[in-house]
């Protein structure tokens, strides 16, 4: 039996659903971060505002810079998920971009935007 060179349409549909769910959560998180950052910019924020309190409380505080860094990371993650959806549509999803072999399902379920197997990532230190 020939070695499998791509995931089946049914498998791709499963991955598409996983990616779409992660994308929805990531977009919601990103929108919340943006609202928090916009509120942090206002000088007229009332002391009773939950956002203001979160930004001002001691050890639980996240600085505006930390939030901006997280938002940028989340934006990159969202772009990776969108690119993964394109690969699903093109039926190239789950193929290691270096070796051309299939990335194990377990890795794709954990990191749905992965373009390298763990082995390729370790070997190439990408």
Tab-separated table of C-alpha atoms in Angstrom:
chain	number	residue	atom	x	y	z
A	1	UNK	CA	0.000	0.000	0.000
A	2	UNK	CA	1.353	3.414	-0.970
A	3	UNK	CA	2.288	5.864	1.751
A	4	UNK	CA	-0.330	8.511	2.347
A	5	UNK	CA	0.694	11.865	0.847
A	6	UNK	CA	-2.189	13.996	2.122
A	7	UNK	CA	-5.015	13.910	4.618
A	8	UNK	CA	-8.443	12.787	3.362
A	9	UNK	CA	-11.266	15.267	2.860
A	10	UNK	CA	-12.917	13.941	6.035
A	11	UNK	CA	-9.712	14.457	8.024
A	12	UNK	CA	-9.289	17.923	6.527
A	13	UNK	CA	-12.859	18.772	7.586
A	14	UNK	CA	-12.036	17.735	11.169
A	15	UNK	CA	-8.959	19.984	11.155
A	16	UNK	CA	-10.970	22.825	9.601
A	17	UNK	CA	-13.443	22.670	12.492
A	18	UNK	CA	-10.602	22.685	15.045
A	19	UNK	CA	-8.962	25.665	13.312
A	20	UNK	CA	-12.215	27.609	13.012
A	21	UNK	CA	-12.964	27.114	16.720
A	22	UNK	CA	-9.463	28.264	17.739
A	23	UNK	CA	-9.797	31.215	15.344
A	24	UNK	CA	-13.085	32.276	16.928
A	25	UNK	CA	-11.601	32.157	20.437
A	26	UNK	CA	-8.434	33.985	19.326
A	27	UNK	CA	-10.458	36.720	17.583
A	28	UNK	CA	-12.644	37.175	20.683
A	29	UNK	CA	-9.534	37.397	22.888
A	30	UNK	CA	-7.922	39.872	20.491
A	31	UNK	CA	-11.021	42.104	20.458
A	32	UNK	CA	-11.094	42.062	24.278
A	33	UNK	CA	-7.406	43.039	24.421
A	34	UNK	CA	-8.013	45.884	21.984
A	35	UNK	CA	-10.940	47.181	24.077
A	36	UNK	CA	-8.783	46.987	27.203
A	37	UNK	CA	-5.926	48.848	25.492
A	38	UNK	CA	-8.256	51.556	24.174
A	39	UNK	CA	-9.725	52.070	27.636
A	40	UNK	CA	-6.224	52.234	29.110
A	41	UNK	CA	-5.494	55.216	26.845
A	42	UNK	CA	-8.351	57.310	28.200
A	43	UNK	CA	-7.511	59.857	30.889
A	44	UNK	CA	-11.161	60.111	31.856
A	45	UNK	CA	-11.588	56.471	32.901
A	46	UNK	CA	-13.625	56.290	36.073
A	47	UNK	CA	-11.930	54.603	39.039
A	48	UNK	CA	-14.797	52.128	39.226
A	49	UNK	CA	-14.163	50.863	35.682
A	50	UNK	CA	-13.231	47.143	35.846
A	51	UNK	CA	-10.670	47.597	33.054
A	52	UNK	CA	-9.012	50.487	34.867
A	53	UNK	CA	-8.872	48.488	38.089
A	54	UNK	CA	-7.345	45.477	36.320
A	55	UNK	CA	-4.669	47.693	34.801
A	56	UNK	CA	-3.931	49.407	38.114
A	57	UNK	CA	-3.955	46.531	40.612
A	58	UNK	CA	-0.612	45.425	42.062
A	59	UNK	CA	0.692	41.951	41.169
A	60	UNK	CA	-2.259	41.117	38.894
A	61	UNK	CA	-1.435	44.116	36.746
A	62	UNK	CA	-0.497	43.832	33.137
A	63	UNK	CA	1.216	46.854	31.753
A	64	UNK	CA	0.038	48.346	28.513
A	65	UNK	CA	3.276	47.164	26.891
A	66	UNK	CA	2.662	43.586	27.998
A	67	UNK	CA	-0.862	43.725	26.607
A	68	UNK	CA	0.436	45.125	23.324
A	69	UNK	CA	3.012	42.317	23.118
A	70	UNK	CA	0.320	39.719	23.816
A	71	UNK	CA	-1.982	41.312	21.230
A	72	UNK	CA	0.798	41.212	18.611
A	73	UNK	CA	1.474	37.546	19.411
A	74	UNK	CA	-2.232	36.777	19.182
A	75	UNK	CA	-2.461	38.602	15.864
A	76	UNK	CA	0.392	36.438	14.518
A	77	UNK	CA	-1.422	33.311	15.788
A	78	UNK	CA	-4.624	34.442	14.036
A	79	UNK	CA	-2.709	34.927	10.775
A	80	UNK	CA	-1.216	31.437	11.160
A	81	UNK	CA	-4.686	29.962	11.642
A	82	UNK	CA	-6.023	31.812	8.589
A	83	UNK	CA	-3.107	30.499	6.524
A	84	UNK	CA	-3.877	26.986	7.821
A	85	UNK	CA	-7.477	27.336	6.593
A	86	UNK	CA	-6.153	28.203	3.135
A	87	UNK	CA	-3.973	25.068	3.225
A	88	UNK	CA	-7.065	23.031	4.175
A	89	UNK	CA	-8.935	24.457	1.168
A	90	UNK	CA	-5.931	23.704	-1.077
A	91	UNK	CA	-5.691	20.197	0.423
A	92	UNK	CA	-2.057	20.843	1.366
A	93	UNK	CA	-2.767	21.103	5.110
A	94	UNK	CA	-0.709	18.912	7.401
A	95	UNK	CA	2.185	18.412	5.004
A	96	UNK	CA	5.624	19.198	6.439
A	97	UNK	CA	7.024	22.067	4.357
A	98	UNK	CA	10.553	20.656	4.521
A	99	UNK	CA	10.140	16.888	4.164
A	100	UNK	CA	6.791	16.748	2.340
A	101	UNK	CA	5.659	14.051	4.778
A	102	UNK	CA	2.461	14.230	6.799
A	103	UNK	CA	2.684	15.973	10.151
A	104	UNK	CA	1.219	13.632	12.817
A	105	UNK	CA	-2.419	14.312	13.695
A	106	UNK	CA	-1.577	14.697	17.387
A	107	UNK	CA	0.714	17.642	16.618
A	108	UNK	CA	-1.859	19.261	14.333
A	109	UNK	CA	-4.564	18.935	16.966
A	110	UNK	CA	-2.283	20.624	19.504
A	111	UNK	CA	-0.757	23.174	17.092
A	112	UNK	CA	-3.240	23.464	14.204
A	113	UNK	CA	-1.206	26.079	12.353
A	114	UNK	CA	1.974	23.950	12.341
A	115	UNK	CA	3.835	23.665	9.043
A	116	UNK	CA	6.648	21.462	10.393
A	117	UNK	CA	6.747	18.153	12.218
A	118	UNK	CA	8.496	18.218	15.584
A	119	UNK	CA	11.445	16.383	13.990
A	120	UNK	CA	11.825	18.965	11.197
A	121	UNK	CA	11.502	21.797	13.682
A	122	UNK	CA	14.223	20.301	15.906
A	123	UNK	CA	16.520	19.453	12.994
A	124	UNK	CA	16.196	22.809	11.287
A	125	UNK	CA	15.766	24.868	14.463
A	126	UNK	CA	13.155	26.964	12.641
